[in-house]
Amino acid sequence: MASARFDHSNVINNCNSCHNGSSATPKDNRHILSTSSCEDCHRTSAWIPVLRVDHNSVIGTCFSCHNGSIATAKNATHILTTNVCEDCHRTSAWTPVIRVDHDHVIGTCFSCHNGTVAGGVDNTNFPHNLVGNQCDDCHNTNSWK
């Protein structure tokens, strides 16, 4: 038996006026936490795929959704970090890094500051030509000099 379909084209009110758990099925408990109305992200003509996500109304951290199962996670070439995206990226409009909070970076300085990912050290000048790539032997991220 085919399930009944409801024509939403003549609905005047918002989704939650019916999809409240009494009249119709509400938002699934696995849905991302947000303060937005359904129609802010979805269309009634095709519920999936999501039309857009209003990130200003999402409750929680980036990683609560961008974990690889709900939404795309950071890519495999991303520097090793904790999962606190908003410490380096803006959430209002995803942009390349606006700052790096080194407290959330995992690994050694040289794992990023190798001249490819981020500016590297000039190993031709004293004393860098003697110590190699162990930056944290002499420097720390709070006061580089």
C-alpha atoms as one frame of an Amber mdcrd trajectory, in Angstrom:
protein
   0.000   0.000   0.000   1.437   3.389  -0.984   1.693   6.052   1.684  -0.597
   9.062   1.429   0.917  12.308   0.167  -0.113  15.760   1.264  -0.057  18.658
  -1.192   1.795  21.422   0.666   1.381  24.001  -2.118  -1.680  25.620  -0.494
  -0.371  25.709   3.072  -0.386  29.254   4.409   1.303  28.815   7.792   4.826
  27.631   8.667   5.821  23.952   8.877   5.768  23.831  12.667   2.100  24.841
  12.762   1.307  21.250  11.673   4.578  19.366  12.223   4.353  19.780  15.988
   3.982  16.166  17.068   0.168  16.362  17.309  -1.064  17.034  13.770   1.981
  15.724  11.893   5.431  14.293  12.571   7.806  16.882  14.111  11.486  17.413
  13.425  13.463  14.187  14.001  15.445  14.060  17.263  18.612  13.488  15.194
  18.108  16.797  13.371  20.791  19.425  13.947  19.949  21.774  16.782  18.733
  25.106  15.454  16.380  27.926  16.201  15.280  28.293  12.587  11.999  27.364
  10.971  11.962  24.357   8.642  11.406  26.531   5.585  14.629  28.435   6.276
  16.551  25.382   5.009  14.021  23.062   3.304  11.513  23.310   0.451   8.087
  21.729   0.627   8.370  20.500  -2.958  11.499  18.450  -2.183  12.432  18.059
   1.472  15.831  16.592   0.624  18.328  17.833  -0.353  18.504  20.749   2.024
  18.198  23.972   0.085  20.562  25.918   2.337  21.584  26.005   5.989  21.178
  29.180   7.984  24.295  28.845  10.126  23.285  31.854  12.225  20.516  29.796
  13.784  22.490  26.592  14.388  23.041  25.765  18.049  26.370  24.125  18.893
  29.815  23.960  17.379  30.717  23.444  13.725  31.860  19.891  14.501  28.466
  18.981  15.986  27.307  18.808  12.329  30.512  18.852  10.265  31.670  15.503
  11.635  31.666  13.480   8.423  28.278  11.834   8.950  25.795  14.725   9.195
  27.787  17.159   7.051  31.198  17.199   5.403  34.077  17.265   7.868  37.466
  18.918   7.422  39.352  17.370   4.530  42.209  14.885   4.790  44.830  17.541
   4.001  43.678  19.867   6.794  46.379  20.553   9.387  46.051  18.401  12.497
  43.853  20.240  14.980  41.179  19.695  17.540  37.658  19.997  16.188  37.058
  23.615  17.216  36.693  25.054  13.693  35.482  28.444  14.872  38.822  29.173
  16.550  40.373  29.721  13.118  37.442  30.151  10.694  34.504  32.548  10.568
  31.132  30.838  10.688  29.042  33.629   9.144  30.629  33.026   5.735  33.091
  30.155   5.488  36.456  31.601   4.614  39.999  30.465   4.622  41.714  30.789
   7.966  41.365  34.238   9.507  43.694  33.411  12.407  45.294  30.292  13.840
  44.714  29.488  17.488  47.860  27.450  18.070  46.392  26.004  21.286  44.232
  23.775  19.059  46.957  22.641  16.672  48.185  19.076  17.147  51.757  18.243
  16.221  55.024  20.104  16.064  55.578  23.591  14.661  57.320  22.101  11.644
  54.324  19.920  10.764  52.788  23.182   9.410  55.682  25.661   9.284  57.554
  23.635   6.698  57.550  26.214   3.918  54.592  24.541   2.167  51.590  24.672
   4.522  52.827  27.783   6.340  55.999  29.845   6.222  59.004  27.792   7.221
  62.259  28.535   8.935  65.328  29.702   7.069  67.722  26.860   7.905  70.656
  28.605   6.222  71.008  31.189   9.011  72.556  30.675  12.451  71.237  29.272
  14.816  68.537  27.565  12.742  71.114  25.702  10.681  72.222  23.955  13.900
  68.913  23.066  15.553  66.940  21.816  12.582  63.179  21.795  12.806  62.613
  21.640  16.559  61.129  25.148  16.917  59.731  24.525  20.380  63.239  23.925
  21.756  63.674  27.722  21.745  60.266  29.244  20.933  56.685  28.970  22.160
  53.441  30.054  20.574  52.754  32.731  23.199  55.970  34.708  22.647  57.890
  33.701  19.524  60.972  35.896  20.078
